[in-house]
């Protein structure tokens, strides 16, 4: 369908294109009868102002780019919803980009957002992204990185204290008498996963429990990865009596595999997850987990970005905001049974 031009609106209203432009952009007072004729013509012709052209004139497009690694993961869905909600309330359109944990796709999306002249970007990286971030920040576009660590020189950072949260999760299982505690990790290169494993190891050391490297099995932060990792975990001898899984999507997959194997949760195996996505309470038994302040992380990220965009304060030193997770005890954990010792 051919796009209606500003010239056609001017002809229909019997005015100049300059007058039409002043009505669209409120850049000069136009007498009411003329203004109404222009508005009627725009309505009758279904004219849509060219927002990118207007953005070029104004130096802003009122759009924000949001790049996340996996929109199917409810953690990213919930944080994206919070960011979009607050951005919309503040008059910004949010362009959601799903990198699918793929660095090449992530780079292409960064090019797209730069070409669309977005006013700012919130970025949850799919892995080591310093090069991409360097490109973004040197373009002058304000950037806030959420959830995953990057050098502070490149952007504001809003993250969780993952090491302490990993410690708390593992300590909870130790306090229930578990000594054979497995750990299903996220992708190795992801900083939150590495920090949570650090906390897991520190809790074992503090309790005098020898760390068994065979008990660390890699996952991919997805349901399928949790099932696959648990299949391998069940083959270990002695079999763990408890498992700390580094996100809820994998924990739900792992518990599915345990039941398929003919074992019970928590009677035979206790589980602690991470994130506290809505699904954590929907599964049976409900999942004990480390609740991330997902809404707060989204809100702090978008508010930091809007402040940066509106003050255009790219020269201001970047901030690093560290949030805390909270242990939420549900039915997927219980005291170790005597037979395990
Ligand atoms: O569930 C996805 C995981 O990746 C979350 O734990 C979040 O912290 C992100 O790093």
XYZ file of C-alpha atoms and ligand atoms in Angstrom:
351
model
C 0.000 0.000 0.000
C 1.480 3.367 -1.103
C 2.445 5.644 1.775
C 0.485 8.984 1.907
C 2.922 11.910 1.621
C 2.964 15.268 3.408
C 2.496 16.902 -0.042
C -0.833 15.088 -0.554
C -2.047 16.241 2.875
C -1.065 19.853 2.044
C -2.909 19.718 -1.309
C -6.029 18.244 0.306
C -6.049 20.895 3.072
C -5.150 23.759 0.682
C -2.020 24.756 2.631
C 1.785 24.530 2.173
C 3.822 21.457 3.245
C 5.545 23.753 5.771
C 2.206 24.429 7.463
C 1.477 20.680 7.605
C 4.919 20.080 9.151
C 4.264 22.785 11.813
C 0.952 21.095 12.710
C 2.602 17.625 12.981
C 5.570 18.826 15.060
C 3.950 21.685 17.006
C 6.943 23.800 15.962
C 4.898 26.995 15.275
C 1.369 28.222 16.159
C -1.135 27.648 13.304
C -4.579 29.329 13.444
C -7.273 26.907 14.577
C -9.400 26.678 11.333
C -6.264 25.932 9.262
C -4.984 23.467 11.894
C -8.331 21.652 11.884
C -8.318 21.446 8.031
C -4.857 19.834 8.171
C -5.934 17.355 10.896
C -9.080 16.456 8.882
C -6.963 15.862 5.751
C -4.506 13.653 7.721
C -7.425 11.608 9.086
C -9.263 11.322 5.727
C -6.041 10.238 3.922
C -4.925 7.993 6.850
C -1.565 9.841 6.919
C 1.095 8.353 9.278
C 3.930 10.839 10.111
C 7.385 9.380 9.364
C 8.665 8.836 12.918
C 12.287 8.177 11.831
C 12.401 11.450 9.830
C 10.833 13.268 12.783
C 13.356 11.588 15.049
C 16.223 12.817 12.868
C 14.893 16.369 13.133
C 14.398 16.148 16.884
C 17.588 14.145 17.572
C 15.536 11.437 19.327
C 13.194 8.641 18.210
C 11.640 7.816 21.606
C 12.599 4.190 21.009
C 14.704 1.886 23.200
C 16.396 -1.352 22.135
C 16.257 -4.365 24.487
C 18.460 -7.382 23.664
C 17.892 -10.627 25.629
C 19.418 -14.122 25.137
C 16.230 -16.225 25.172
C 12.663 -14.865 25.145
C 11.333 -18.391 25.831
C 13.009 -18.354 29.258
C 10.490 -16.878 31.712
C 13.232 -14.957 33.533
C 13.868 -12.895 30.380
C 10.159 -12.710 29.578
C 9.404 -11.293 33.037
C 12.268 -8.764 33.029
C 11.389 -7.706 29.443
C 7.769 -7.097 30.448
C 8.868 -4.849 33.326
C 11.234 -2.865 31.096
C 8.612 -2.474 28.343
C 5.947 -1.473 30.873
C 7.981 1.342 32.425
C 9.423 2.437 29.065
C 5.901 2.721 27.590
C 4.697 4.737 30.594
C 7.600 7.135 29.987
C 6.669 7.542 26.307
C 9.204 5.133 24.788
C 8.580 2.257 22.368
C 10.706 -0.768 23.260
C 12.148 -2.901 20.423
C 12.693 -6.433 21.807
C 15.557 -8.416 20.180
C 16.039 -12.134 20.938
C 19.692 -13.122 20.366
C 18.930 -16.834 21.007
C 22.246 -17.108 22.889
C 23.927 -16.548 19.507
C 26.760 -13.964 19.424
C 26.493 -13.460 15.646
C 22.740 -12.793 15.828
C 23.369 -10.488 18.796
C 25.818 -8.475 16.672
C 23.301 -8.187 13.840
C 20.666 -6.873 16.246
C 23.101 -4.252 17.549
C 23.582 -3.083 13.931
C 19.801 -2.956 13.477
C 19.252 -0.915 16.636
C 22.018 1.518 15.683
C 20.525 1.966 12.195
C 17.101 2.639 13.723
C 18.644 5.456 15.748
C 17.324 4.110 19.068
C 17.807 6.546 21.939
C 19.290 3.877 24.246
C 19.860 0.129 24.698
C 19.359 -2.305 27.584
C 21.575 -5.291 26.973
C 21.601 -8.777 28.502
C 24.543 -10.378 26.729
C 24.646 -13.884 25.287
C 28.264 -14.331 26.356
C 31.503 -12.333 26.073
C 30.235 -9.102 24.512
C 32.827 -6.422 25.354
C 33.600 -5.861 21.632
C 29.921 -5.336 20.784
C 29.477 -3.047 23.774
C 32.514 -1.030 22.736
C 30.850 -0.511 19.338
C 27.594 0.606 20.952
C 29.124 2.953 23.516
C 31.512 4.518 20.967
C 28.450 5.310 18.831
C 27.296 7.556 21.696
C 24.158 5.491 22.361
C 23.570 5.221 26.154
C 23.732 1.559 27.274
C 22.718 -0.244 30.467
C 23.801 -3.871 30.934
C 21.539 -6.022 33.092
C 22.143 -9.403 34.722
C 25.535 -10.185 33.182
C 28.861 -8.582 34.111
C 30.779 -6.386 31.666
C 33.625 -3.896 32.318
C 32.129 -0.831 34.030
C 33.999 1.418 31.603
C 31.498 0.426 28.903
C 28.066 0.798 30.505
C 25.944 1.061 33.634
C 25.587 -2.414 35.154
C 22.636 -3.825 37.112
C 23.416 -7.311 38.422
C 22.706 -9.774 41.200
C 25.145 -10.829 43.932
C 25.304 -14.310 42.398
C 28.142 -15.651 44.569
C 26.250 -15.011 47.808
C 23.072 -16.461 46.301
C 24.938 -19.628 45.246
C 26.328 -19.899 48.778
C 22.838 -19.499 50.319
C 21.317 -22.163 48.057
C 24.014 -24.698 48.900
C 24.047 -23.803 52.614
C 20.300 -24.537 52.729
C 20.918 -28.086 51.496
C 23.854 -28.579 53.866
C 21.661 -27.455 56.781
C 19.227 -30.231 55.781
C 22.057 -32.740 56.278
C 22.975 -33.267 52.591
C 26.646 -33.962 51.889
C 26.395 -35.303 48.308
C 25.198 -32.145 46.567
C 25.269 -31.946 42.773
C 25.236 -28.716 40.745
C 23.763 -28.211 37.258
C 25.303 -25.029 35.825
C 24.332 -22.611 33.075
C 26.527 -22.090 29.999
C 30.170 -21.923 31.201
C 30.925 -18.472 29.705
C 28.009 -16.762 31.472
C 29.133 -14.730 34.507
C 26.045 -15.343 36.710
C 26.579 -19.096 36.309
C 30.281 -18.913 37.183
C 29.621 -16.731 40.267
C 26.897 -19.091 41.539
C 29.277 -22.037 41.233
C 31.849 -20.032 43.244
C 29.232 -19.666 46.010
C 28.403 -23.400 45.842
C 32.092 -24.296 46.271
C 32.591 -21.829 49.138
C 29.593 -23.281 51.048
C 30.954 -26.822 50.668
C 34.392 -25.688 51.857
C 32.921 -23.833 54.864
C 31.085 -27.038 55.861
C 34.207 -29.191 55.420
C 32.594 -31.134 52.551
C 35.075 -32.242 49.889
C 34.262 -30.740 46.480
C 33.665 -33.503 43.885
C 34.199 -32.113 40.339
C 32.083 -34.974 38.928
C 29.096 -33.420 40.718
C 29.287 -30.302 38.510
C 27.388 -30.894 35.257
C 26.922 -28.224 32.567
C 23.460 -27.180 31.423
C 22.163 -24.516 29.059
C 19.622 -22.601 31.168
C 16.798 -24.382 29.273
C 14.291 -27.120 30.297
C 15.896 -29.653 27.929
C 19.356 -28.928 29.308
C 18.130 -29.628 32.841
C 16.729 -33.015 31.813
C 19.896 -33.986 29.939
C 22.212 -32.918 32.786
C 20.084 -34.842 35.309
C 20.298 -38.014 33.211
C 24.082 -37.815 33.590
C 23.845 -36.862 37.283
C 21.740 -39.983 38.054
C 24.542 -42.219 36.763
C 27.015 -40.935 39.393
C 28.064 -43.103 42.340
C 27.390 -42.258 45.060
C 24.332 -40.590 43.596
C 23.740 -37.044 44.953
C 20.941 -36.695 47.501
C 20.404 -33.043 46.536
C 20.980 -30.835 43.497
C 21.492 -27.059 43.221
C 20.308 -26.091 39.724
C 21.372 -22.667 38.486
C 17.998 -21.674 37.085
C 14.377 -22.753 37.505
C 13.818 -23.773 33.857
C 16.561 -26.425 34.176
C 15.448 -27.419 37.707
C 11.950 -28.193 36.386
C 13.504 -30.257 33.576
C 15.761 -32.080 36.044
C 12.851 -32.951 38.372
C 10.922 -34.314 35.380
C 13.861 -36.613 34.608
C 14.077 -37.828 38.232
C 10.406 -38.849 38.181
C 10.840 -40.545 34.797
C 13.724 -42.465 36.389
C 11.281 -43.732 39.054
C 12.576 -41.614 41.945
C 10.675 -39.082 44.092
C 11.248 -35.385 44.852
C 12.131 -34.537 47.609
C 12.103 -38.010 49.251
C 14.939 -39.375 47.050
C 16.410 -36.114 45.738
C 16.033 -32.528 46.968
C 16.182 -29.619 44.496
C 16.984 -25.919 44.805
C 16.490 -23.756 41.709
C 17.264 -20.101 40.888
C 15.233 -17.105 39.610
C 11.760 -17.787 41.129
C 9.932 -17.512 37.811
C 6.141 -17.931 38.045
C 6.413 -21.614 37.032
C 8.379 -22.408 40.227
C 5.128 -22.477 42.216
C 3.146 -24.265 39.463
C 5.186 -27.495 39.474
C 4.618 -30.351 41.976
C 6.398 -30.283 44.346
C 6.740 -26.516 44.289
C 10.372 -25.521 43.818
C 12.595 -24.197 46.570
C 14.580 -21.481 44.841
C 16.674 -18.324 45.066
C 14.255 -15.524 44.150
C 15.845 -12.894 41.940
C 14.296 -9.390 42.246
C 13.374 -9.640 38.544
C 10.952 -6.688 38.539
C 13.406 -4.519 40.477
C 16.268 -5.427 38.101
C 14.084 -4.431 35.140
C 12.900 -1.209 36.789
C 16.395 -0.101 37.875
C 17.759 -0.833 34.369
C 15.143 1.206 32.484
C 15.177 4.062 35.004
C 19.002 4.313 34.796
C 18.778 4.344 30.998
C 16.042 6.995 30.828
C 18.009 9.228 33.205
C 21.074 8.803 31.009
C 19.152 9.484 27.758
C 17.320 12.522 29.068
C 20.428 14.087 30.553
C 22.509 12.808 27.622
C 25.055 12.273 30.368
C 27.207 9.728 28.544
C 30.302 11.474 30.002
C 29.030 10.763 33.592
C 30.778 7.800 35.267
C 28.841 4.565 34.922
C 27.050 3.033 37.920
C 27.152 -0.555 39.180
C 23.998 -1.632 41.027
C 24.162 -4.973 42.883
C 20.886 -6.592 43.997
C 20.352 -9.487 46.420
C 18.419 -12.744 45.916
C 16.280 -14.304 48.657
C 15.890 -17.994 49.547
C 12.263 -19.144 49.136
C 11.743 -22.561 50.774
C 9.014 -24.728 49.208
C 8.349 -28.504 48.961
C 11.234 -29.638 46.719
C 13.724 -29.861 49.606
C 13.732 -31.989 52.776
C 16.159 -33.430 55.342
C 18.476 -36.109 53.986
C 17.191 -39.651 54.702
C 19.316 -41.833 57.002
C 20.107 -44.391 54.271
C 22.149 -41.750 52.453
C 24.245 -40.793 55.446
O 17.201 -18.230 33.712
C 18.140 -17.504 32.973
C 19.334 -17.175 33.789
O 20.176 -16.391 32.987
C 18.943 -16.384 35.030
O 19.414 -17.014 36.192
C 19.535 -15.028 34.804
O 20.304 -14.594 35.918
C 20.347 -15.133 33.554
O 21.707 -14.969 33.812
